Tab-separated table of C-alpha atoms in Angstrom:
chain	number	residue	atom	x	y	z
S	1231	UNK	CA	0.000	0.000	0.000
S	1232	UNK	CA	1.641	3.198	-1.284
S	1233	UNK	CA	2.436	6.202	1.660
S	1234	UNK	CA	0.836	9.798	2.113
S	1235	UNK	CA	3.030	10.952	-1.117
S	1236	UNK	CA	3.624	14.932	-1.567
S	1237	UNK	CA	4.675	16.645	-4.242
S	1238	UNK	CA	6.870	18.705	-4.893
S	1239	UNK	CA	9.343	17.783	-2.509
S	1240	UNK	CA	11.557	21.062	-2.361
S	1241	UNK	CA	10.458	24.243	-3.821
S	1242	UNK	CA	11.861	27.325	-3.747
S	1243	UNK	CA	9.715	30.478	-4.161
S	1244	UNK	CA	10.355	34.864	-3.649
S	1245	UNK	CA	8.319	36.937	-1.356
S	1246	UNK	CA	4.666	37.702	-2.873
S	1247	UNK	CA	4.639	34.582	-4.957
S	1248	UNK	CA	1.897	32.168	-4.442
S	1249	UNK	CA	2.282	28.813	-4.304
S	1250	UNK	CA	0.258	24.918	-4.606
S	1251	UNK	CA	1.784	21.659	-2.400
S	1252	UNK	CA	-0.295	18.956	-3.116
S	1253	UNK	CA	-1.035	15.689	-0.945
S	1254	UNK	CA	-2.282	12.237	-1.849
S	1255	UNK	CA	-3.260	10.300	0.571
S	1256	UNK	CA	-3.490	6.464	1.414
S	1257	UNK	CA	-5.735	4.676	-0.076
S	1258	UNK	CA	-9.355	4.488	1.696
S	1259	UNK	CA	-8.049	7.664	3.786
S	1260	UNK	CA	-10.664	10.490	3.784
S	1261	UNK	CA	-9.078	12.806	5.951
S	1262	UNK	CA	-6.647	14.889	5.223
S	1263	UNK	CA	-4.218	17.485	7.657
S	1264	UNK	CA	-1.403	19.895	7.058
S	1265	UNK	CA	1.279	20.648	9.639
S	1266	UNK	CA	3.740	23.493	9.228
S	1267	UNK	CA	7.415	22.756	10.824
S	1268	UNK	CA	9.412	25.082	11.777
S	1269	UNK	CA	13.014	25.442	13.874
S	1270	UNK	CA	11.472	28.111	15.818
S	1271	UNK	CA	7.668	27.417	15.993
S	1272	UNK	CA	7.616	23.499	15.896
S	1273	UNK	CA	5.211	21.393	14.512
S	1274	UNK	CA	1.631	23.721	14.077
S	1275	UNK	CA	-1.599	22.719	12.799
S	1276	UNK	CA	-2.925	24.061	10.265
S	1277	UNK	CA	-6.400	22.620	9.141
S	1278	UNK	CA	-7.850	19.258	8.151
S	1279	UNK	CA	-10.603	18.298	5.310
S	1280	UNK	CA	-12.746	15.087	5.156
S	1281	UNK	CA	-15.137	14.769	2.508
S	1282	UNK	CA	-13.996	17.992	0.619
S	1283	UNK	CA	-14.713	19.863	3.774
S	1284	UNK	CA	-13.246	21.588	6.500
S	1285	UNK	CA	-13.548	20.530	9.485
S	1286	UNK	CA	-11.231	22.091	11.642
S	1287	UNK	CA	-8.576	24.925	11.498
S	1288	UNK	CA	-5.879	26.110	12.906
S	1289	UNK	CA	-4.271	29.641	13.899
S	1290	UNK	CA	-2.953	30.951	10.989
S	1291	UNK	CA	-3.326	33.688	8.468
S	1292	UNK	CA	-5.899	34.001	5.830
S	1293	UNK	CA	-3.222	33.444	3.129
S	1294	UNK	CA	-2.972	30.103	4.597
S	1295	UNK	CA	-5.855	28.063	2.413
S	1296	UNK	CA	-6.450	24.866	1.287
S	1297	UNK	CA	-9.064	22.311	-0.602
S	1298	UNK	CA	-9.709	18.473	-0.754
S	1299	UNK	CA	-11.293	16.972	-3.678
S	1300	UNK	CA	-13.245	13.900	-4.484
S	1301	UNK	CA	-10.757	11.278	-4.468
S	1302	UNK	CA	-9.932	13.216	-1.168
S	1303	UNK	CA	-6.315	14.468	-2.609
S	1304	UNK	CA	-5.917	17.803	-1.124
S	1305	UNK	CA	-3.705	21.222	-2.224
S	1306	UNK	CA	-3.000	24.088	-0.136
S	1307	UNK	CA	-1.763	26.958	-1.045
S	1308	UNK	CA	-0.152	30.252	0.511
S	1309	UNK	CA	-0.653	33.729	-1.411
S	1310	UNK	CA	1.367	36.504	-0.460
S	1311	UNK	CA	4.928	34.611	0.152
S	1312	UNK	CA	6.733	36.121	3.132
S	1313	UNK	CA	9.931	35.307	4.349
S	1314	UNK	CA	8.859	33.414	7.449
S	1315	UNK	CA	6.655	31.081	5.394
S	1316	UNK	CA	9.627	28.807	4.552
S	1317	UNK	CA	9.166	25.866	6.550
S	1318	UNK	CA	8.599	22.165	6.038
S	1319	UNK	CA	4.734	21.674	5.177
S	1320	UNK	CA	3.697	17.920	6.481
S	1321	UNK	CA	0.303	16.057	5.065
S	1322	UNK	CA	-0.904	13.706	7.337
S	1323	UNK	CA	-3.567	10.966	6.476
S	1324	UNK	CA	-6.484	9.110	8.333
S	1325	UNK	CA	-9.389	7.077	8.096
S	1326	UNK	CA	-11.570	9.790	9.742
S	1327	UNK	CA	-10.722	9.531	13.492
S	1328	UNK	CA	-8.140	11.266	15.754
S	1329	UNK	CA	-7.854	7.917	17.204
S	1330	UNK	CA	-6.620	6.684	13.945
S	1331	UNK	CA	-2.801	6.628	13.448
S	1332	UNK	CA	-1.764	9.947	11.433
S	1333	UNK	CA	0.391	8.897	8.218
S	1334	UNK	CA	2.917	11.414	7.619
S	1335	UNK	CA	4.375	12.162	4.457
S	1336	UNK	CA	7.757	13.319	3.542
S	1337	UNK	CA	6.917	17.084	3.409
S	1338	UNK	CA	7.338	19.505	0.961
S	1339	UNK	CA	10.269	21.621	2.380
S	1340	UNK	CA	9.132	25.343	1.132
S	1341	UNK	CA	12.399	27.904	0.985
S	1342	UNK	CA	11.040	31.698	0.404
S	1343	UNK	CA	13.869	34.145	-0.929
N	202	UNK	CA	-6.462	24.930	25.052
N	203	UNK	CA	-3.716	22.356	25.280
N	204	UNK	CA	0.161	22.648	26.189
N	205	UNK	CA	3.171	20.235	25.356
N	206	UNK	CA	6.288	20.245	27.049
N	207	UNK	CA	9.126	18.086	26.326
N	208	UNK	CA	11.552	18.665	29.086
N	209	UNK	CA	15.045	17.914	27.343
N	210	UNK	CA	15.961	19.622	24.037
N	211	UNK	CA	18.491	17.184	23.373
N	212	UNK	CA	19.257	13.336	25.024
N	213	UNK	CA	22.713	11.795	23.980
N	214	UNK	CA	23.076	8.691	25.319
N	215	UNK	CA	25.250	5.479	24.948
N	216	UNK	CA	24.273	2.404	22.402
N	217	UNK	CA	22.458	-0.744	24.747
N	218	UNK	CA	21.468	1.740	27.426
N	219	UNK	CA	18.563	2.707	28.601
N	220	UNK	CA	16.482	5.942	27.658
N	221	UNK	CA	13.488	7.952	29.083
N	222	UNK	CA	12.517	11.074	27.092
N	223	UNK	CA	10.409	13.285	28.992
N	224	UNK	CA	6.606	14.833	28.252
N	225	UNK	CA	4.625	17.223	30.215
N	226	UNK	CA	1.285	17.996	29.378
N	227	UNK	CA	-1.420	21.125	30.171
N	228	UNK	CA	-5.136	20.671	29.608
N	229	UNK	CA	-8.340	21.483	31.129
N	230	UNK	CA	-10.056	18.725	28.918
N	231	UNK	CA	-9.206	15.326	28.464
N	232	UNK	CA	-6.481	14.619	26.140
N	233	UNK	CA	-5.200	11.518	23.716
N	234	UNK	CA	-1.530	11.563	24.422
N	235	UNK	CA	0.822	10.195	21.105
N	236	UNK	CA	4.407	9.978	20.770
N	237	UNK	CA	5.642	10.193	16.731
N	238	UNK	CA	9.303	10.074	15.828
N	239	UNK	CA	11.071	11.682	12.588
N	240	UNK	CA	14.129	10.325	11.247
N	241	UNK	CA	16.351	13.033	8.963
N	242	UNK	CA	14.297	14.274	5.877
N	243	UNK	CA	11.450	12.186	6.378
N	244	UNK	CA	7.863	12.521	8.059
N	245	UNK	CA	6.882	11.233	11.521
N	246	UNK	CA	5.778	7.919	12.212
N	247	UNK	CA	3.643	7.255	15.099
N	248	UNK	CA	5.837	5.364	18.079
N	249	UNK	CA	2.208	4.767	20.810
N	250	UNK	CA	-1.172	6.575	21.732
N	251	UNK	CA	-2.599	6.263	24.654
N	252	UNK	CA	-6.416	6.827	24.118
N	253	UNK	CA	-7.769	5.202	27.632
N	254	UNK	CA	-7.132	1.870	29.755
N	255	UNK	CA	-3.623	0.443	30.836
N	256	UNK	CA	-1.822	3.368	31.602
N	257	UNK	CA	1.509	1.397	30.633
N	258	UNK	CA	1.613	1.342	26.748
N	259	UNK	CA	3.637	-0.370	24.547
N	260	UNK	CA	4.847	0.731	20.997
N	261	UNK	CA	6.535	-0.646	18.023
N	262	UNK	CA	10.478	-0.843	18.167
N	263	UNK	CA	10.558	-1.669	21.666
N	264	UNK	CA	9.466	1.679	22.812
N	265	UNK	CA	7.082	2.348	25.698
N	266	UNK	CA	5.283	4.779	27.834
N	267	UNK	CA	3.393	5.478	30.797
N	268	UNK	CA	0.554	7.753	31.353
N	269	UNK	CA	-0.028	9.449	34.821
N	270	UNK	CA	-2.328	11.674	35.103
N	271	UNK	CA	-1.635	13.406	38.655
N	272	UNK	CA	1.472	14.000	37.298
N	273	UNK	CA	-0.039	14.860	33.577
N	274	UNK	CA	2.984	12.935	32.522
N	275	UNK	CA	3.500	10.964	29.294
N	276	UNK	CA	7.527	9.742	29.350
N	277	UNK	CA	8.748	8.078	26.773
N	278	UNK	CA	11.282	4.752	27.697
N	279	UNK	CA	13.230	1.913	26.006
N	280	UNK	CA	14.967	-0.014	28.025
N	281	UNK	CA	18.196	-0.528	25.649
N	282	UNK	CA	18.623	1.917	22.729
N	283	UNK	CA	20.257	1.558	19.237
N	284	UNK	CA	22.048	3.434	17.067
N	285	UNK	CA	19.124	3.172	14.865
N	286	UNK	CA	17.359	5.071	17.361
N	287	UNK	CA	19.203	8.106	16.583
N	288	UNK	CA	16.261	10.537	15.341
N	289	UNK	CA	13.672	13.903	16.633
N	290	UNK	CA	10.998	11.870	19.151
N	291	UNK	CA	7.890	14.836	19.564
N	292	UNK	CA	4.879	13.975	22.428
N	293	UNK	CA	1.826	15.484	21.114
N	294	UNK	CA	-1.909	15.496	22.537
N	295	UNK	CA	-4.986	15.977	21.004
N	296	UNK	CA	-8.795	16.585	22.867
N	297	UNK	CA	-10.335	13.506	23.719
N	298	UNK	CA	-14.183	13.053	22.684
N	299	UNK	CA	-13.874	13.346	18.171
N	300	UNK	CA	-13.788	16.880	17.846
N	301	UNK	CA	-10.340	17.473	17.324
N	302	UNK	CA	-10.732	16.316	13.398
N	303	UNK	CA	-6.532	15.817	13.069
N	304	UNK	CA	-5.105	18.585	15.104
N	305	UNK	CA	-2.753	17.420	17.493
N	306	UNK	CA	0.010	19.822	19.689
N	307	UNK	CA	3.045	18.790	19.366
N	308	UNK	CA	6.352	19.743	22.183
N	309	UNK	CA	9.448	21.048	20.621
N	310	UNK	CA	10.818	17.770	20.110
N	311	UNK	CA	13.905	15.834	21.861
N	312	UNK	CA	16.470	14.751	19.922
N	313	UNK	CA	18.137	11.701	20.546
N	314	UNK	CA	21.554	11.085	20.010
N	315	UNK	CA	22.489	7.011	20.312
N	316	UNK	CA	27.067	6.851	20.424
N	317	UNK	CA	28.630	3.679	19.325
């Protein structure tokens, strides 16, 4: 059974860009949640979809979005690049539960210049 | 809200001895307490949860943990380590009852250092 896979795995962006990470998740996994890592901050939540819907949210700014689609893939995406948005961006995946194990992926580690 | 503390930054410890990586937690609601581990450039891999029961839990590569609650403790322990060991553990919590729809709060992480 293939991992939470995320693509791209490096990208490198300037300040004001935008920019798309996408996340596939296991197989039969309908929810979906992104993590920002940091040195400073640490791990941080930032929301989670199941079904192609939100369902919870964490504290972060508006620019900060995201989406899950049928096949319960999911994007986010950050508009407005700033400097302290370079971080490693986890996907995590899950039957439904928070009693389920999370499946990490690799990250997409997110430089902003 | 809910508070993780992971008392030691970084653990360096011999190979075949034993370990105990230290968690605090705050929370004025019950929790799910989790220990994940990430190796260099990957993701993190759940280690044990402790959702309710046996407050001794045991986890895959010999790792365990024990829950106290007057304490609002969650250490981490393996008895003898390997070098293989060598990788960021991070205790993280999450609100018991299903409304916390993947959000967990992770400590700042411990990193463990096994020597030869």
């Amino acid at each position: 059974k293939a991992g939470v896979t995320q693509t791209p795995r490096y990208l490198i962006k300037t300040r004001g860009q935008q920019v798309t990470l996408s996340c596939s998740p296991i197989s039969g996994h309908r929810s979906v949640s992104w993590y920002q890592q940091t040195p400073g901050q640490g791990l941080q939540f930032l929301f989670e979809y199941f079904s192609e819907t939100q369902r919870n949210k964490g504290n972060f700014p508006g620019r900060f979005s995201g989406r899950q689609f049928s096949n319960s893939r999911s994007e986010m995406n950050v508009s407005t690049l700033e400097l302290g948005d370079s971080a490693l961006y986890l996907c995590a995946s899950s039957l439904d539960s928070i009693n389920e194990k999370l499946f990490f992926g690799s990250g997409t580690q997110l430089s902003v210049l | 809200a809910q508070s993780v503390t992971q008392l030691d930054s970084q653990v360096p410890v011999f190979e075949e001895a034993p370990v105990e990586l230290r968690c605090n937690y705050s929370s004025s609601v019950s929790v799910y307490l989790f220990w994940y581990v990430q190796y260099p450039n990957q993701g993190l891999q759940l280690l044990l949860k402790y959702l309710s029961g046996s407050t001794l839990v045991k986890g895959i590569n010999g790792f365990e943990a024990e829950f106290n609650k007057s304490q609002t403790s969650f250490h981490l322990r393996k008895p003898s380590v390997h070098i293989s060991d060598t990788a960021e553990y991070f205790c993280a919590v999450s609100v018991a009852g299903g409304t916390s729809y993947g959000k967990l709060t992770f400590g700042q992480g411990t990193i463990l250092t096994v020597h030869p």
